[in-house]
Short mmCIF file of C-alpha atoms and ligand atoms in Angstrom, two decimals:
data_model
loop_
_atom_site.label_atom_id
_atom_site.label_comp_id
_atom_site.label_asym_id
_atom_site.label_seq_id
_atom_site.Cartn_x
_atom_site.Cartn_y
_atom_site.Cartn_z
CA UNK F 58 -16.56 53.81 -36.32
CA UNK F 59 -18.55 56.75 -37.53
CA UNK F 60 -19.05 59.83 -35.22
CA UNK F 61 -21.84 61.59 -35.01
CA UNK F 62 -21.62 65.44 -32.74
CA UNK F 63 -24.36 66.45 -31.38
CA UNK F 64 -25.56 70.19 -29.45
CA UNK F 65 -27.22 68.36 -26.13
CA UNK F 66 -28.19 65.12 -24.40
CA UNK F 67 -31.89 65.58 -25.85
CA UNK F 68 -31.25 66.03 -29.52
CA UNK F 69 -28.51 62.75 -28.91
CA UNK F 70 -30.82 60.43 -27.43
CA UNK F 71 -33.84 61.61 -30.23
CA UNK F 72 -30.99 60.36 -32.91
CA UNK F 73 -30.28 56.89 -31.09
CA UNK F 74 -34.38 56.50 -31.02
CA UNK F 75 -34.02 57.37 -34.79
CA UNK F 76 -31.83 54.35 -35.49
CA UNK F 77 -33.84 52.46 -33.03
CA UNK F 78 -37.24 53.42 -34.99
CA UNK F 79 -35.47 52.82 -38.34
CA UNK F 80 -33.73 49.82 -38.07
CA UNK F 81 -38.03 48.00 -36.04
CA UNK F 82 -39.41 49.88 -39.33
CA UNK F 83 -37.48 47.45 -41.17
CA UNK F 84 -37.09 45.05 -39.87
CA UNK F 85 -40.24 44.46 -37.42
CA UNK F 86 -39.18 41.36 -35.45
CA UNK F 87 -35.14 42.98 -34.75
CA UNK F 88 -33.16 42.01 -31.96
CA UNK F 89 -32.22 44.53 -29.76
CA UNK F 90 -29.38 44.47 -28.08
CA UNK F 91 -30.29 46.87 -25.37
CA UNK F 92 -27.95 48.65 -21.84
CA UNK F 93 -28.87 50.45 -18.86
CA UNK F 94 -27.31 53.09 -17.32
CA UNK F 95 -28.33 57.18 -17.11
CA UNK F 96 -26.90 57.40 -20.54
CA UNK F 97 -29.72 55.76 -22.79
CA UNK F 98 -32.22 56.92 -20.23
CA UNK F 99 -33.40 59.70 -22.84
CA UNK F 100 -33.45 57.94 -25.71
CA UNK F 101 -35.97 54.86 -23.76
CA UNK F 102 -38.18 58.27 -23.71
CA UNK F 103 -38.26 59.25 -26.94
CA UNK F 104 -39.17 55.68 -28.15
CA UNK F 105 -41.37 55.20 -25.41
CA UNK F 106 -43.30 59.01 -27.58
CA UNK F 107 -42.74 57.60 -30.66
CA UNK F 108 -44.44 53.92 -29.25
CA UNK F 109 -47.37 56.23 -28.04
CA UNK F 110 -47.83 59.18 -30.66
CA UNK F 111 -46.70 57.11 -33.59
CA UNK F 112 -47.39 53.81 -33.03
CA UNK F 113 -43.96 52.22 -33.29
CA UNK F 114 -44.56 48.35 -32.97
CA UNK F 115 -42.63 46.49 -30.54
CA UNK F 116 -44.64 42.86 -30.31
CA UNK F 117 -42.17 41.39 -32.30
CA UNK F 118 -39.12 42.89 -31.22
CA UNK F 119 -36.43 40.64 -28.77
CA UNK F 120 -34.45 42.54 -26.50
CA UNK F 121 -30.96 41.22 -24.76
CA UNK F 122 -29.34 43.01 -21.85
CA UNK F 123 -26.06 43.43 -21.67
CA UNK F 124 -25.28 43.28 -17.31
CA UNK F 125 -26.70 42.88 -14.98
CA UNK F 126 -25.45 43.02 -11.21
CA UNK F 127 -24.81 39.76 -9.53
CA UNK F 128 -26.89 38.66 -5.81
CA UNK F 129 -29.25 41.12 -6.18
CA UNK F 130 -32.44 40.68 -6.68
CA UNK F 131 -35.39 40.77 -10.04
CA UNK F 132 -37.49 42.82 -8.71
CA UNK F 133 -34.58 44.82 -6.28
CA UNK F 134 -34.89 48.82 -7.64
CA UNK F 135 -31.13 48.81 -8.21
CA UNK F 136 -31.72 45.95 -10.06
CA UNK F 137 -31.41 46.12 -13.95
CA UNK F 138 -34.53 44.38 -14.56
CA UNK F 139 -36.08 46.46 -11.99
CA UNK F 140 -34.87 49.75 -14.47
CA UNK F 141 -35.61 47.93 -17.29
CA UNK F 142 -39.08 47.19 -16.71
CA UNK F 143 -39.56 50.96 -15.33
CA UNK F 144 -37.99 52.70 -17.48
CA UNK F 145 -38.86 51.22 -20.71
CA UNK F 146 -40.69 47.87 -20.79
CA UNK F 147 -44.02 48.32 -19.21
CA UNK F 148 -44.24 51.51 -21.61
CA UNK F 149 -44.40 50.25 -24.63
CA UNK F 150 -46.26 47.40 -26.46
CA UNK F 151 -42.86 44.18 -26.17
CA UNK F 152 -43.54 41.23 -25.05
CA UNK F 153 -42.40 40.68 -21.77
CA UNK F 154 -40.80 37.23 -22.75
CA UNK F 155 -39.52 38.44 -25.34
CA UNK F 156 -36.85 40.50 -22.88
CA UNK F 157 -34.26 38.85 -22.05
CA UNK F 158 -31.61 40.13 -19.23
CA UNK F 159 -28.48 38.10 -17.65
CA UNK F 160 -29.87 37.03 -13.83
CA UNK F 161 -27.37 37.92 -11.69
CA UNK F 162 -29.00 34.84 -9.26
CA UNK F 163 -28.56 32.45 -11.05
CA UNK F 164 -27.63 29.42 -8.81
CA UNK F 165 -25.33 27.94 -11.42
CA UNK F 166 -23.76 31.06 -12.97
CA UNK F 167 -20.77 29.37 -15.04
CA UNK F 168 -23.76 27.51 -17.29
CA UNK F 169 -25.58 30.04 -16.98
CA UNK F 170 -23.25 32.00 -18.61
CA UNK F 171 -23.03 30.10 -22.34
CA UNK F 172 -26.51 29.27 -21.51
CA UNK F 173 -26.81 33.42 -22.11
CA UNK F 174 -24.68 34.06 -25.81
CA UNK F 175 -26.57 30.17 -26.56
CA UNK F 176 -29.75 31.15 -26.89
CA UNK F 177 -28.31 35.27 -28.21
CA UNK F 178 -26.91 32.66 -31.44
CA UNK F 179 -30.76 30.57 -31.49
CA UNK F 180 -32.31 34.04 -31.75
CA UNK F 181 -30.52 34.97 -34.87
CA UNK F 182 -27.34 37.19 -33.07
CA UNK F 183 -28.19 40.84 -32.09
CA UNK F 184 -29.22 43.18 -35.03
CA UNK F 185 -28.43 46.09 -33.11
CA UNK F 186 -26.45 46.13 -30.40
CA UNK F 187 -26.93 49.83 -27.59
CA UNK F 188 -24.05 51.02 -26.15
CA UNK F 189 -22.51 53.23 -22.99
CA UNK F 190 -18.69 53.85 -21.57
CA UNK F 191 -18.70 53.61 -18.67
CA UNK F 192 -16.05 57.34 -17.22
CA UNK F 193 -13.06 54.37 -17.45
CA UNK F 194 -13.74 52.99 -20.91
CA UNK F 195 -16.17 50.18 -20.35
CA UNK F 196 -18.93 48.61 -22.28
CA UNK F 197 -21.37 46.95 -20.32
CA UNK F 198 -19.07 46.25 -17.04
CA UNK F 199 -16.53 44.50 -19.14
CA UNK F 200 -13.53 46.35 -17.60
CA UNK F 201 -9.87 47.79 -18.09
CA UNK F 202 -8.16 44.74 -17.21
CA UNK F 203 -4.94 42.72 -18.42
CA UNK F 204 -7.69 40.72 -20.61
CA UNK F 205 -10.90 40.88 -21.76
CA UNK F 206 -13.62 38.21 -22.00
CA UNK F 207 -14.57 37.21 -24.94
CA UNK F 208 -18.19 35.50 -23.58
CA UNK F 209 -20.64 36.14 -20.98
CA UNK F 210 -19.21 35.75 -18.04
CA UNK F 211 -19.28 36.92 -13.90
CA UNK F 212 -16.20 39.97 -13.87
CA UNK F 213 -15.93 42.12 -10.79
CA UNK F 214 -16.11 45.80 -10.87
CA UNK F 215 -13.06 48.36 -10.95
CA UNK F 216 -13.17 50.62 -7.35
CA UNK F 217 -14.33 53.22 -10.12
CA UNK F 218 -16.75 51.58 -11.51
CA UNK F 219 -18.37 51.17 -7.74
CA UNK F 220 -17.56 54.77 -7.05
CA UNK F 221 -19.35 55.77 -10.22
CA UNK F 222 -22.85 53.37 -10.14
CA UNK F 223 -23.48 54.12 -5.83
CA UNK F 224 -25.04 57.16 -6.89
CA UNK F 225 -28.45 54.92 -7.53
CA UNK F 226 -27.52 53.14 -3.99
CA UNK F 227 -27.89 54.32 -0.05
CA UNK F 228 -24.32 54.15 0.37
CA UNK F 229 -21.21 52.75 -1.66
CA UNK F 230 -21.21 49.53 0.18
CA UNK F 231 -24.26 48.75 -1.17
CA UNK F 232 -22.76 48.44 -4.55
CA UNK F 233 -22.39 44.96 -5.32
CA UNK F 234 -18.70 43.93 -6.35
CA UNK F 235 -19.78 41.81 -9.17
CA UNK F 236 -22.13 41.24 -12.79
CA UNK F 237 -22.68 39.34 -15.21
CA UNK F 238 -21.61 40.65 -17.92
CA UNK F 239 -22.12 39.98 -22.24
CA UNK F 240 -18.53 39.86 -23.34
CA UNK F 241 -16.60 42.06 -25.76
CA UNK F 242 -16.95 38.58 -27.74
CA UNK F 243 -20.52 38.81 -27.25
CA UNK F 244 -20.91 42.22 -27.63
CA UNK F 245 -18.81 42.59 -31.26
CA UNK F 246 -21.27 39.89 -32.92
CA UNK F 247 -23.43 42.45 -33.37
CA UNK F 248 -25.03 43.41 -37.15
CA UNK F 249 -24.75 47.03 -36.51
CA UNK F 250 -23.56 49.25 -32.94
CA UNK F 251 -24.62 52.76 -31.54
CA UNK F 252 -22.21 53.99 -28.87
CA UNK F 253 -23.59 57.05 -26.58
CA UNK F 254 -22.09 59.39 -23.97
CA UNK F 255 -23.00 62.70 -22.71
CA UNK F 256 -21.52 65.47 -20.66
CA UNK F 257 -17.96 66.43 -19.67
CA UNK F 258 -17.70 62.77 -16.90
CA UNK F 259 -16.94 60.45 -20.44
CA UNK F 260 -15.12 62.49 -22.38
CA UNK F 261 -11.74 61.65 -21.13
CA UNK F 262 -12.85 58.18 -22.23
CA UNK F 263 -14.17 59.44 -25.35
CA UNK F 264 -10.49 61.55 -27.10
CA UNK F 265 -8.48 58.34 -26.15
CA UNK F 266 -11.20 56.56 -28.05
CA UNK F 267 -12.09 58.93 -30.97
CA UNK F 268 -7.98 58.74 -31.32
CA UNK F 269 -8.85 55.46 -33.32
CA UNK F 270 -5.40 54.69 -33.03
CA UNK F 271 -5.09 51.68 -30.53
CA UNK F 272 -6.88 48.39 -29.41
CA UNK F 273 -5.87 48.51 -25.41
CA UNK F 274 -7.40 45.94 -22.98
CA UNK F 275 -7.06 49.70 -21.15
CA UNK F 276 -9.74 51.22 -23.24
CA UNK F 277 -12.41 48.50 -23.60
CA UNK F 278 -14.54 50.48 -25.91
CA UNK F 279 -11.66 50.45 -28.11
CA UNK F 280 -12.20 46.73 -29.06
CA UNK F 281 -14.93 48.14 -30.92
CA UNK F 282 -12.30 50.03 -33.85
CA UNK F 283 -12.38 45.74 -35.07
CA UNK F 284 -16.20 46.63 -36.20
CA UNK F 285 -16.98 47.73 -38.78
CA UNK F 286 -20.71 49.29 -38.52
CA UNK F 287 -20.06 51.11 -35.63
CA UNK F 288 -21.37 54.55 -34.68
CA UNK F 289 -20.81 56.82 -32.02
CA UNK F 290 -23.02 59.09 -31.03
CA UNK F 291 -22.23 62.34 -28.94
CA UNK F 292 -22.63 65.26 -27.02
CA UNK F 293 -20.42 68.48 -27.42
CA UNK F 294 -20.16 67.79 -23.43
CA UNK F 295 -18.44 64.30 -23.99
CA UNK F 296 -16.56 66.26 -27.14
CA UNK F 297 -14.78 68.40 -25.65
CA UNK F 298 -14.23 67.64 -21.77
C1 GLP U 487 -22.66 51.15 -16.29
C2 GLP U 487 -23.18 50.12 -16.66
C3 GLP U 487 -22.93 49.84 -18.46
C4 GLP U 487 -23.02 51.97 -18.84
C5 GLP U 487 -22.12 52.37 -18.16
C6 GLP U 487 -22.45 53.93 -18.21
O1 GLP U 487 -21.78 50.77 -15.17
N1 GLP U 487 -22.96 48.98 -16.92
O2 GLP U 487 -23.55 49.34 -19.23
O3 GLP U 487 -22.99 51.79 -20.16
O4 GLP U 487 -21.60 52.13 -16.77
O5 GLP U 487 -23.61 54.24 -17.20
P1 GLP U 487 -24.16 55.74 -17.10
O6 GLP U 487 -25.01 55.38 -18.39
O7 GLP U 487 -24.87 56.50 -16.33
O8 GLP U 487 -23.37 56.89 -17.42
#
């Protein structure tokens, strides 16, 4: 696991965007795994700038998002579909037909989860996966528990995640209690992974992860220690706490 500590969020976002840019330039039809949340917003902003000012070309890129709330419509302002469209997709030249986000309203969720993993595989697998990390060490919506799901699944959110994500909703009881998420195995199949974390709130989880001494389902991000190509990019606040 490679660790890069950047001075602040702006630097972290630029370093992450540069890695994405390099990968797209090496392979224009990159299969890119994307994350939502506040953390990657700066990276998306920088990628949009690179597209507009430097001609970074997304026309052949395919994206797969990690997760989505269950029971929230795609055009609901709190859906991850809405987030991705507004924050990123609408501002670059990506073909909307090449952007995939789990469907939290699928009629047959179990079947749908299998199809999502199969679609990723059929497209050739994820080349580069972007990850954030939850305050409790979750990646995507794989929450600390006795076991972790290998494949894309429907999961219950923990109280701490519901609390953390309530900042985007009008009230706590509006936050969905379940989500659809790529599993740890789906994530680990990515050829290259970047995990981003900024701010003091992430310091505890990052401290545990950077010990690099144990795998535990209580810190889902620790599973990344088994992956051969992970880069953790954090700012000083996330590092020092
Ligand atoms: C959310 C998402 C994760 C994200 C994490 C951190 O619940 N499901 O994919 O990485 O929590 O979010 P943020 O970047 O807003 O701190």
